[in-house]
Short mmCIF file of C-alpha atoms in Angstrom, two decimals:
data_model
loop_
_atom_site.label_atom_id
_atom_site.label_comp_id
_atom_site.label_asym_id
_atom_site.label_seq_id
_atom_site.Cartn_x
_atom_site.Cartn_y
_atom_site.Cartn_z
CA UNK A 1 -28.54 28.44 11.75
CA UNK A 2 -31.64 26.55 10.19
CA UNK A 3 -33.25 24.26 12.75
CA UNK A 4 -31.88 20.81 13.50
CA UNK A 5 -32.15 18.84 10.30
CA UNK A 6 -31.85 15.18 11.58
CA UNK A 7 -30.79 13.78 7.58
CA UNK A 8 -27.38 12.63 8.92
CA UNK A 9 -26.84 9.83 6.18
CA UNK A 10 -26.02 10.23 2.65
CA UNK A 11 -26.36 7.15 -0.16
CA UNK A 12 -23.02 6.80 -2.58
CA UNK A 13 -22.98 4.64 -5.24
CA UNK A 14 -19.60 3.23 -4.25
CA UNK A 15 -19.66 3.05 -0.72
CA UNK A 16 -23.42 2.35 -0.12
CA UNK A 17 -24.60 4.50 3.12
CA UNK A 18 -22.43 7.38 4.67
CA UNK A 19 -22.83 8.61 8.00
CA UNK A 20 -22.20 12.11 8.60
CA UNK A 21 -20.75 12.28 11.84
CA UNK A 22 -22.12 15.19 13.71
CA UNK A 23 -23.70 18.06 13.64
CA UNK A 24 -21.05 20.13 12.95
CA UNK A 25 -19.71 18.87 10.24
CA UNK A 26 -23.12 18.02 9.47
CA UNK A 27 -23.47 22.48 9.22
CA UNK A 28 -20.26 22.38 7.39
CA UNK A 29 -21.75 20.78 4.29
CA UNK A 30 -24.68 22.43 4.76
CA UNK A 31 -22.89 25.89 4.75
CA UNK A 32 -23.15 27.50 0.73
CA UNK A 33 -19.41 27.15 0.20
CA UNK A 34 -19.31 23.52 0.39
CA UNK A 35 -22.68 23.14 -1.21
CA UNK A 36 -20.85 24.66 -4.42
CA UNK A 37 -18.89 22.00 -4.85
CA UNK A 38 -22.40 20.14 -6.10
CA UNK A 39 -21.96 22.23 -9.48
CA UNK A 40 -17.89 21.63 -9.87
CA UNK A 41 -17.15 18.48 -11.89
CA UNK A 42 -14.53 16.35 -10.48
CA UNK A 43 -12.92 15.87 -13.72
CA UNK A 44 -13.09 18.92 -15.47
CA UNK A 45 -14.43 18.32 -19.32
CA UNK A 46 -13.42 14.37 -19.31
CA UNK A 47 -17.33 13.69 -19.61
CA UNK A 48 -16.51 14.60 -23.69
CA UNK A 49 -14.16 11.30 -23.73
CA UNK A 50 -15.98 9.47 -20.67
CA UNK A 51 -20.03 10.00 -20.72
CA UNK A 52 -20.73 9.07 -17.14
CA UNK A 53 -17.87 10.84 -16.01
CA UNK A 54 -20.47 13.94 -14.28
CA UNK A 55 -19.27 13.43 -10.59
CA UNK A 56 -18.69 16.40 -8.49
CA UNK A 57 -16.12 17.55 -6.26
CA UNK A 58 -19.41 17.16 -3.71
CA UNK A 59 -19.17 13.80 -3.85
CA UNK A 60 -15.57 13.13 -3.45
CA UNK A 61 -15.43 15.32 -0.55
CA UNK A 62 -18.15 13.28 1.30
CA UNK A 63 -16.23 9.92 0.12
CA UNK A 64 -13.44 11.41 1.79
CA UNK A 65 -14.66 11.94 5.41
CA UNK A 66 -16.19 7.97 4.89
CA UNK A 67 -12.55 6.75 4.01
CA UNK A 68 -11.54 8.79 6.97
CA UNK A 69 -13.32 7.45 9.49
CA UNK A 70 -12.69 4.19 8.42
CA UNK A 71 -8.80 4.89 8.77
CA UNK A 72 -9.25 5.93 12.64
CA UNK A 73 -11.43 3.04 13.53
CA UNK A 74 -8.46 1.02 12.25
CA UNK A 75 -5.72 2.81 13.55
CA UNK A 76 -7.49 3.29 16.77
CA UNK A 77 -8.22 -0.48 16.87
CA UNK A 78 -3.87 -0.95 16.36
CA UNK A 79 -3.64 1.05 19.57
CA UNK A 80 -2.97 4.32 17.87
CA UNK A 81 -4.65 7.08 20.25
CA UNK A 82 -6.87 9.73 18.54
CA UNK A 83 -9.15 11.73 20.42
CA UNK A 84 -12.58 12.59 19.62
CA UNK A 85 -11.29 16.59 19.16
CA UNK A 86 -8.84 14.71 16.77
CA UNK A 87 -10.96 12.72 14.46
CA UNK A 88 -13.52 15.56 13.87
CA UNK A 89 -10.17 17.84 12.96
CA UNK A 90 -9.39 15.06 10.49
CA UNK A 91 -12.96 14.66 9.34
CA UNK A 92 -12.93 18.23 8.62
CA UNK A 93 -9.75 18.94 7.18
CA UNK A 94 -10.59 16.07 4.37
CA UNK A 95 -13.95 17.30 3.88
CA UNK A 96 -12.82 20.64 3.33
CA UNK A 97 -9.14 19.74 1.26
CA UNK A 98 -11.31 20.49 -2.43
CA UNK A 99 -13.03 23.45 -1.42
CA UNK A 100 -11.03 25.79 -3.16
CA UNK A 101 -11.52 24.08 -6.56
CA UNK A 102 -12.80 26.89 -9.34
CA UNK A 103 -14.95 25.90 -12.55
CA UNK A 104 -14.17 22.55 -13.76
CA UNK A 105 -11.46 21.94 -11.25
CA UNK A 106 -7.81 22.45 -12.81
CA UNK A 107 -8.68 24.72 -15.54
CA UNK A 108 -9.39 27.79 -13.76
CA UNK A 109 -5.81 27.88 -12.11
CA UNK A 110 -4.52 29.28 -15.44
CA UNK A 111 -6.72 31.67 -16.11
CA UNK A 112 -8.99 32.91 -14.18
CA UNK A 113 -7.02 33.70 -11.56
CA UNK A 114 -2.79 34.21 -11.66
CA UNK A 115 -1.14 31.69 -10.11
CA UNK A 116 -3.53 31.06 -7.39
CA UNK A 117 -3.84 27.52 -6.76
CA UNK A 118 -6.86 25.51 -5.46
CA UNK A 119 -4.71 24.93 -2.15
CA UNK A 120 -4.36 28.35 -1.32
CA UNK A 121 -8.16 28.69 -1.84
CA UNK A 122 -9.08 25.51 0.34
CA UNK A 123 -6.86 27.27 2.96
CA UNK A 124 -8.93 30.77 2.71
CA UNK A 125 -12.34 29.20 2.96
CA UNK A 126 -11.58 26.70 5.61
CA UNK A 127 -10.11 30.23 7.66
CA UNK A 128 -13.06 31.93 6.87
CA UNK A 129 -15.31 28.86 7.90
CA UNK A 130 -13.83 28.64 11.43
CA UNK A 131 -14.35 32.25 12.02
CA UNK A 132 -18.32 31.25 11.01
CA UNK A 133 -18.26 28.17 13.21
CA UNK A 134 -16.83 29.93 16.50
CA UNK A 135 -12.97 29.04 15.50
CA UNK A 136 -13.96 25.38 15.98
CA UNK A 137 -11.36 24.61 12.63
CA UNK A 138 -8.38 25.60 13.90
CA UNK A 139 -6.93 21.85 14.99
CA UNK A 140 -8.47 21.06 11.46
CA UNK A 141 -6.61 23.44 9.96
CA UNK A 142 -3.33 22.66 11.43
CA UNK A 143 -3.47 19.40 10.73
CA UNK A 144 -4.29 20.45 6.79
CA UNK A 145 -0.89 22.89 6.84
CA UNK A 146 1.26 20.24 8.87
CA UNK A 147 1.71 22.43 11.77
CA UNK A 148 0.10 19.85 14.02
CA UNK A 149 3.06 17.91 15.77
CA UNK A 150 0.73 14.40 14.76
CA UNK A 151 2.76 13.88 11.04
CA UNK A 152 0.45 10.70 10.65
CA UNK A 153 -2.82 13.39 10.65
CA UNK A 154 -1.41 14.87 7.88
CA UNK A 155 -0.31 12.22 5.82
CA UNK A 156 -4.24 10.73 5.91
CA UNK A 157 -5.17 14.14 4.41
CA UNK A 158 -2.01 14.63 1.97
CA UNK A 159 0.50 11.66 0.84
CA UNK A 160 1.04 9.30 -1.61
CA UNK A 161 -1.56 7.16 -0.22
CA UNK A 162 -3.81 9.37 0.95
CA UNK A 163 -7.76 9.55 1.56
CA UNK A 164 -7.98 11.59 -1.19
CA UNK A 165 -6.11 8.96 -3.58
CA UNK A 166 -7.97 6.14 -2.54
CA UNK A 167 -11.31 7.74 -3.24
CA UNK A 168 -11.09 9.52 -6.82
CA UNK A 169 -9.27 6.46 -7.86
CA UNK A 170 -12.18 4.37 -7.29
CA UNK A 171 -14.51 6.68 -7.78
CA UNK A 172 -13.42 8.18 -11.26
CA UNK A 173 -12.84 4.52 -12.37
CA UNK A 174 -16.27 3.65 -11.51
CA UNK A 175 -17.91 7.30 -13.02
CA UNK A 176 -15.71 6.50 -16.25
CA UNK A 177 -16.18 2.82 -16.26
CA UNK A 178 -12.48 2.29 -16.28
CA UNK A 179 -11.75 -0.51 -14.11
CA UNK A 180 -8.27 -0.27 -14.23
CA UNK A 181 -8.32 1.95 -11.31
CA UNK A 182 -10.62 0.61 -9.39
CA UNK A 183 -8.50 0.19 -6.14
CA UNK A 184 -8.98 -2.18 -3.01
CA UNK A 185 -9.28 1.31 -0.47
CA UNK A 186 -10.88 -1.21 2.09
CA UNK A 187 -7.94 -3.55 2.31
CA UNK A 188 -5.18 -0.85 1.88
CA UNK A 189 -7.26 1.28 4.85
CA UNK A 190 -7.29 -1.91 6.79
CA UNK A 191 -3.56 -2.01 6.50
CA UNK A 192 -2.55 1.00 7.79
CA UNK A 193 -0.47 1.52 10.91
CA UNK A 194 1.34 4.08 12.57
CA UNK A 195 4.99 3.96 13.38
CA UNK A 196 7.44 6.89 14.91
CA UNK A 197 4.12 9.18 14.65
CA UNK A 198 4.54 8.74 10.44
CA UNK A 199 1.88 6.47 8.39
CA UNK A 200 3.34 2.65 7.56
CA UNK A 201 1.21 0.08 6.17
CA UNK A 202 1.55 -3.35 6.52
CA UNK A 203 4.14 -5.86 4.58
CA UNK A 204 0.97 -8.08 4.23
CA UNK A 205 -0.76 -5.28 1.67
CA UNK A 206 2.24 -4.98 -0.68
CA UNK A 207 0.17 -6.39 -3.70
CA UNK A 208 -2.59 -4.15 -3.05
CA UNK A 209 -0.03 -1.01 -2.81
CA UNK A 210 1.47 -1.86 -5.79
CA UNK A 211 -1.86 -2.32 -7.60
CA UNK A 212 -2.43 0.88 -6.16
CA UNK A 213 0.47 2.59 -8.07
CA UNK A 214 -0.19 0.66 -11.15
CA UNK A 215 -3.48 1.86 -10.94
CA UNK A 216 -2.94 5.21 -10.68
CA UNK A 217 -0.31 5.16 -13.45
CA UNK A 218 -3.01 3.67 -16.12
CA UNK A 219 -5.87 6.38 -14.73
CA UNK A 220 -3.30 9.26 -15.42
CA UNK A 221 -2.74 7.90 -19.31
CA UNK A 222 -6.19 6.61 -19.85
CA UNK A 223 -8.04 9.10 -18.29
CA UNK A 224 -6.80 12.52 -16.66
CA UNK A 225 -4.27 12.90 -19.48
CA UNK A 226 -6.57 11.60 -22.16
CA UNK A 227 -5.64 13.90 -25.35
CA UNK A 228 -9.46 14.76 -25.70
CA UNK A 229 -9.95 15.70 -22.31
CA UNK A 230 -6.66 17.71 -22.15
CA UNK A 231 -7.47 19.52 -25.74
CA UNK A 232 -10.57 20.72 -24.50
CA UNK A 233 -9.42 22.12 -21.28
CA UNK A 234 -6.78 23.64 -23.11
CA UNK A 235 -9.23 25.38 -25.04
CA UNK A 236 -11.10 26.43 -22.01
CA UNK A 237 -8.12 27.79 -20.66
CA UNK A 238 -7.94 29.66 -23.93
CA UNK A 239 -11.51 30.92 -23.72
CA UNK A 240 -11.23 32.62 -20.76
CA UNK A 241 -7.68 34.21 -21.65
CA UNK A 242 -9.10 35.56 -24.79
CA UNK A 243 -11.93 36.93 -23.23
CA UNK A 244 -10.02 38.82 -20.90
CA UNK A 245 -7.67 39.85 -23.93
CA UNK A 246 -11.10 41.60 -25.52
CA UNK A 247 -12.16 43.16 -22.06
CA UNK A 248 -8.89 44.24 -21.62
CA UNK A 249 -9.11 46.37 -25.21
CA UNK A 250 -12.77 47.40 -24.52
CA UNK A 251 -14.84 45.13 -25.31
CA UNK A 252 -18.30 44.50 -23.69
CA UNK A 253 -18.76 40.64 -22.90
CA UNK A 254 -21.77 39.10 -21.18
CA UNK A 255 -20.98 37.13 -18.14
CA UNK A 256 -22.23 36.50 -15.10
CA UNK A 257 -21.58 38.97 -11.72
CA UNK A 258 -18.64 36.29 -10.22
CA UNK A 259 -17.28 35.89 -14.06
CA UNK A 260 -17.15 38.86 -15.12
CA UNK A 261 -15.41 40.59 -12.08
CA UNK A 262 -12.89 37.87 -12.76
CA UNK A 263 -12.52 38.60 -16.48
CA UNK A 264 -12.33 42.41 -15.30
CA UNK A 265 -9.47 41.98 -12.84
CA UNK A 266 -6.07 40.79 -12.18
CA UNK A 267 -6.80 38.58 -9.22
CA UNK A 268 -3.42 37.62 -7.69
CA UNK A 269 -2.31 35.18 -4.23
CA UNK A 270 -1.67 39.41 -2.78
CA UNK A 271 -4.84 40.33 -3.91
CA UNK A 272 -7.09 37.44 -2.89
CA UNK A 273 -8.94 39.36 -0.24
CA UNK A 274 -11.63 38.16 1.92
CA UNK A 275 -13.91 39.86 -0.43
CA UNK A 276 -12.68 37.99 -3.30
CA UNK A 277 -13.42 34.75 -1.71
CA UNK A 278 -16.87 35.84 -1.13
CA UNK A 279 -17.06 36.38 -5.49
CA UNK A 280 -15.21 32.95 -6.01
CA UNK A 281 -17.49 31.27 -4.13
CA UNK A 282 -20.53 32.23 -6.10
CA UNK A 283 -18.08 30.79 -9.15
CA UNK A 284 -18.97 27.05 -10.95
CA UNK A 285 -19.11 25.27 -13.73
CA UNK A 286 -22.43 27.06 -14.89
CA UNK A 287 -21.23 30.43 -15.37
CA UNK A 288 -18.44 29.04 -17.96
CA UNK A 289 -21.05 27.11 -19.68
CA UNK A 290 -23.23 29.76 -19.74
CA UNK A 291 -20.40 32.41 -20.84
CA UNK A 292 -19.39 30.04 -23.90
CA UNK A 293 -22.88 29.75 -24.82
CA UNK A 294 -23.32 33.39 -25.09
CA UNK A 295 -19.75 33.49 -26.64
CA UNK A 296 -20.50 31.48 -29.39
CA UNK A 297 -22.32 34.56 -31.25
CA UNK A 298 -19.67 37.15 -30.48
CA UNK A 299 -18.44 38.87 -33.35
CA UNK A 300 -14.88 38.38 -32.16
CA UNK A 301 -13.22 35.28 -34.58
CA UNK A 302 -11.36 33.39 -32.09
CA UNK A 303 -13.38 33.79 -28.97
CA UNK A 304 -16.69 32.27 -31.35
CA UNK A 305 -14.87 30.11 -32.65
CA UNK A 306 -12.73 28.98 -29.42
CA UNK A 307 -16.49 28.12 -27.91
CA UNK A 308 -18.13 26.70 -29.99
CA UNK A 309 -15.52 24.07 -30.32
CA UNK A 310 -15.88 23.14 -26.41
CA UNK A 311 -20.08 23.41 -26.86
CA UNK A 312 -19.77 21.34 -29.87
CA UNK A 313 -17.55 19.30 -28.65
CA UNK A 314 -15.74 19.85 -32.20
CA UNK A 315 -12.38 20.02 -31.06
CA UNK A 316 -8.92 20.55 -32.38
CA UNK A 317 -6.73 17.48 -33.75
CA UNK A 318 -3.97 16.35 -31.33
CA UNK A 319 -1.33 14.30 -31.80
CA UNK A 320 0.91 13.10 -28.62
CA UNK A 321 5.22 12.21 -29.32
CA UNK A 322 7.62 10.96 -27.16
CA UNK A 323 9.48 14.68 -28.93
CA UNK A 324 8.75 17.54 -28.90
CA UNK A 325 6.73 18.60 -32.18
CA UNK A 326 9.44 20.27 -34.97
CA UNK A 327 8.97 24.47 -35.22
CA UNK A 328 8.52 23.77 -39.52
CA UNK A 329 5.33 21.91 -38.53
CA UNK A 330 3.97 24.29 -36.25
CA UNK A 331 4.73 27.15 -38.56
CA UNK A 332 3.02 24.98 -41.34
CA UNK A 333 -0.16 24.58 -39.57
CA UNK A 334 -0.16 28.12 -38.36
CA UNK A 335 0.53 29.62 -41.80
CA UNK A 336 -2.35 27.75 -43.43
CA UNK A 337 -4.37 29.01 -40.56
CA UNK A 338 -3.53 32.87 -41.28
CA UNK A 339 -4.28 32.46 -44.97
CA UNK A 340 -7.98 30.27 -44.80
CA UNK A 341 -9.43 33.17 -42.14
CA UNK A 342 -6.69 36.32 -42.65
CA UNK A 343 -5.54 35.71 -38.37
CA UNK A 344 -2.67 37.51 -37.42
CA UNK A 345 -0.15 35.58 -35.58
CA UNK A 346 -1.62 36.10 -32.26
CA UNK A 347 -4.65 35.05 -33.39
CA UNK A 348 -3.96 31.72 -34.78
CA UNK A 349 -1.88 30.90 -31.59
CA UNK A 350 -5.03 30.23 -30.22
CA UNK A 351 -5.41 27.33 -32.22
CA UNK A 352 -2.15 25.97 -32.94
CA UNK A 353 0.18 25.18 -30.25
CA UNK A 354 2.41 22.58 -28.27
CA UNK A 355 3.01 21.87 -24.66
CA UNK A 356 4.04 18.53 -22.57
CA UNK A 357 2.17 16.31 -19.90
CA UNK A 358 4.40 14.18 -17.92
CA UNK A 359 3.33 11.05 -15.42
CA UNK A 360 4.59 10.24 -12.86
CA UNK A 361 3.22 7.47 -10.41
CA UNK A 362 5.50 7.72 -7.31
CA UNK A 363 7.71 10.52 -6.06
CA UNK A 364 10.90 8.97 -4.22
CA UNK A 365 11.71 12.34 -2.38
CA UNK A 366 8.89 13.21 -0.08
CA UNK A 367 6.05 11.07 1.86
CA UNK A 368 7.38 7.60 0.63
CA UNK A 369 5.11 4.89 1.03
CA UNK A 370 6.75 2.83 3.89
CA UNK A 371 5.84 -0.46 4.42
CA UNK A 372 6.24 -2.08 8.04
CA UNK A 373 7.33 -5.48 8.18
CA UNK A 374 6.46 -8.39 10.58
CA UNK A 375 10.24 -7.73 12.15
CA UNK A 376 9.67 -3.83 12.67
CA UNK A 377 11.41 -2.76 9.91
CA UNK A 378 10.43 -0.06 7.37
CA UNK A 379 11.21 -0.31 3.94
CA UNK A 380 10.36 2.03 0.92
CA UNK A 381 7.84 0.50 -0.83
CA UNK A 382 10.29 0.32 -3.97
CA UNK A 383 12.72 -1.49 -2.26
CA UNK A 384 9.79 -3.90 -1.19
CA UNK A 385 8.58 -5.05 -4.11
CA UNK A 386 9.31 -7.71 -6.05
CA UNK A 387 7.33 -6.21 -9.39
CA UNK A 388 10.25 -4.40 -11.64
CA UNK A 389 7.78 -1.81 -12.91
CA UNK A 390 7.70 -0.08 -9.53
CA UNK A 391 10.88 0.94 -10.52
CA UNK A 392 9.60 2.27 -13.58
CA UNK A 393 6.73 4.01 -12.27
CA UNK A 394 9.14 6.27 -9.73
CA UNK A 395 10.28 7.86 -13.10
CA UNK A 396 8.79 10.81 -15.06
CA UNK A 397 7.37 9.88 -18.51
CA UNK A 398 6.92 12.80 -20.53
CA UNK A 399 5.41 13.43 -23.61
CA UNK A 400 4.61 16.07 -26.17
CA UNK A 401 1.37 17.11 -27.70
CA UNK A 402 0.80 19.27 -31.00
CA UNK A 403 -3.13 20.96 -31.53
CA UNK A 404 -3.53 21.99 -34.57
CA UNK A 405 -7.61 22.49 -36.40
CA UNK A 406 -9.52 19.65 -38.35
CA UNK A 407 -9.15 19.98 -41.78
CA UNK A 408 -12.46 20.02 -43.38
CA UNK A 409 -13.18 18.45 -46.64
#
C-alpha cells in the first residue's frame, strides 16, 4: 500500500464537503477498480440531449457513502443500534453497489457481455476486493446480498427509497439542470426509522415521499428514457454487436486490449472468471469512444455508418406511440433503405427497428415504502396518500418507439 495519504475529504457540488470515513474505505477508493468508475458516465450518452450531464459513476458512489452516513447518525439518534463494524459494512457495500458498471453504464449489458448484469459484476469485484483487503468485506457483502439477518441494512443499500435513489435523483437533476427531480434527500433521510428490523419513515414526510415518486416518474420520461438518449444507446448497443458480427466472419478490427478480447469472446455469467474481471476492469467509456472513432473509416457499411452517427451525434429519427409501430411501416422504411445503399435485410435491421420502454414509479410487490404513523401503525405509502396519482404511478406505462434514418434532402 502507498504511504498514508491524509486527503480524507472530497468537495461535491451538491453536498458541499464529504468526509471519507477511514482509512479503509479511504484504500477502497483509492484501489484501481473503483478509480475506474472516474471514466464511466453515470448516464450513459444523455450528455447528447443534456450538455452538463458528464457525471461519473465516481461521483455517485462517493454521494452514496455521504447519504449513508447521514442515515445512521439518524437512525442511531432514534435509538436504532448499529455498530461501528456495521456502519463501515454499510459504507462499503454502497460505495461499492456501481462497481460493476461497464462503458457508459447500461449499454454494455447487451452486448458486450451475454446477459451479465452490472450486479453480478459489483458482486465479483467487491469478492475479489475483500480477498485484497484481508476479507475485511465480508459483513459488507452480506449485507449487499441480504444474507445479513439486519433487513433494514439492506434496504439503505437496495429499496425503493434507497441511498442510491436519493442521490442520482438529485444529482442527475442538478448535472442535467432538470429540477424536477431534484429531491429533499435531507428531509426524507431525516425521516427514516426502523420498525420490526424493516425501514419505515415517518407519517410526517409523506409530501416529501410522494414528491419523491413524482420525481422519479418525470426523471424517467424527461430524462433516462429521453428518445435521443435511448436512440443513441441503441445504436451503441448496435455498434458493438456488429462489430462482433465482422470479427466473428474474420474481420480485423482495431480496439483496444480489454475491447477487443471482449469483441473476440463469448463472455457469459459461467464464464466470468476471475481473470475476466481483471480485463473488465481495465474497460470504460474511452475504449468505446476510441473504437467508434477508429470505426468510422472501416470499410464495412453499417459499422461506419453505425459510428459515425453516435460521433456525430447525427442520429436516427424516432418516433414514440402509445402502439406498437404497424409491420407495413417498418417494411416501408426498411425497403427504401435496401434500395438507396443495396443492404440486405440484415443489414438494414441495423437501422430500422422497434422496441418498448415502460415506467414505472413504484412496485407494489416487493420493498414497499411503509410509512409509520404517530399511533404505530404502518401503512403502504399508497394507501397513505391523499394525492390520486400515487395510484397512477404504481402502474406500468408503456410505450413504443420506431428508428428509422433521416431523410436527407
Amino acid at each position: 500500500m502507498a504511504s498514508q495519504n491524509k486527503l480524507k475529504i472530497l468537495n461535491d457540488p451538491i453536498y458541499g464537503f464529504i468526509t471519507i470515513p477511514n482509512q479503509r474505505i479511504f484504500n477502497i477508493i483509492e484501489h484501481p477498480f473503483f478509480q475506474r468508475l472516474r471514466r464511466i458516465s453515470q448516464m450513459g450518452l444523455s450528455y447528447l440531449v443534456y450538455p452538463g450531464a458528464h457525471h461519473t459513476r465516481f461521483h455517485h458512489a462517493i454521494g452514496c457513502v455521504h447519504l449513508m452516513q447521514k442515515a445512521v447518525r439518524v437512525l442511531r439518534y432514534k435509538g436504532v443500534e448499529i455498530s461501528e463494524d456495521e456502519e463501515e459494512a454499510l459504507q462499503i457495500a454502497i460505495l461499492l453497489h456501481d462497481i460493476g458498471h461497464g462503458p457508459f453504464s447500461h449499454a454494455m449489458e447487451h452486448s458486450i457481455v451475454e446477459g451479465v448484469d452490472h450486479e453480478s459484476i459489483s458482486l465479483l469485484f467487491m469478492k475479489e476486493l475483500n480477498t485484497v483487503f484481508n476479507q475485511s468485506l465480508t459483513l459488507a457483502i452480506d449485507i449487499f446480498t441480504g444474507k445479513y439477518p439486519r433487513k433494514f441494512m439492506h434496504q439503505l443499500i437496495t429499496s425503493q427509497l434507497d441511498m442510491d435513489r436519493l442521490d442520482y435523483l438529485k444529482r442527475d437533476s442538478f448535472y442535467t439542470g432538470t429540477t424536477e427531480g431534484n429531491v429533499n434527500s435531507d428531509r426524507l433521510i431525516t425521516m427514516l426509522n426502523v420498525v420490526n428490523n424493516e425501514l419505515v419513515i415517518e407519517e410526517k414526510a409523506i409530501y416529501s415521499v410522494e414528491k419523491f415518486l413524482v420525481a422519479r416518474r418525470l426523471m424517467y420520461w424527461q430524462v433516462y428514457l429521453h428518445k435521443t438518449s435511448m436512440v443513441a444507446e441503441q445504436l451503441l448497443i448496435r455498434v458493438l454487436k456488429r462489430a462482433k458480427e465482422l470479427i466473428a466472419e474474420g474481420s480485423n478490427l482495431n480496439a483496444s486490449t480489454a475491447l477487443s478480447y471482449f469483441l473476440n469472446n463469448k463472455v457469459t455469467e459461467d464464464s466470468f472468471d476471475t481473470e475476466t474481471l481483471k480485463i473488465f476492469s481495465c474497460l470504460d467509456d474511452y475504449d468505446i469512444v476510441l473504437a467508434m472513432k477508429e470505426w468510422v473509416n472501416h470499410d464495412d457499411f453499417v459499422l461506419s455508418s453505425l459510428c459515425k452517427m453516435v460521433i456525430n451525434r447525427d442520429l436516427l429519427k424516432v418516433k414514440i406511440k402509445k402502439k406498437r409501430p404497424a409491420t407495413a411501416k417498418i417494411e416501408k422504411h426498411l425497403n427504401n433503405l435496401k434500395e438507396k445503399y443495396n443492404l440486405s435485410e440484415k443489414e438494414a435491421s441495423y437501422f430500422v427497428f422497434t422496441g418498448e420502454i415502460s415506467n414505472l414509479a413504484y412496485t407494489r410487490e416487493k420493498n414497499n415504502i411503509n410509512i409509520l404513523h404517530k399511533n404505530g401503525k404502518i401503512n403502504d405509502v399508497i394507501k397513505v396518500s391523499d394525492q390520486l396519482n400515487l395510484k397512477a404511478l404504481s402502474k406500468t406505462v408503456t410505450k413504443y418507439y420506431i428508428c428509422y434514418p433521416k431523410s436527407k434532402h
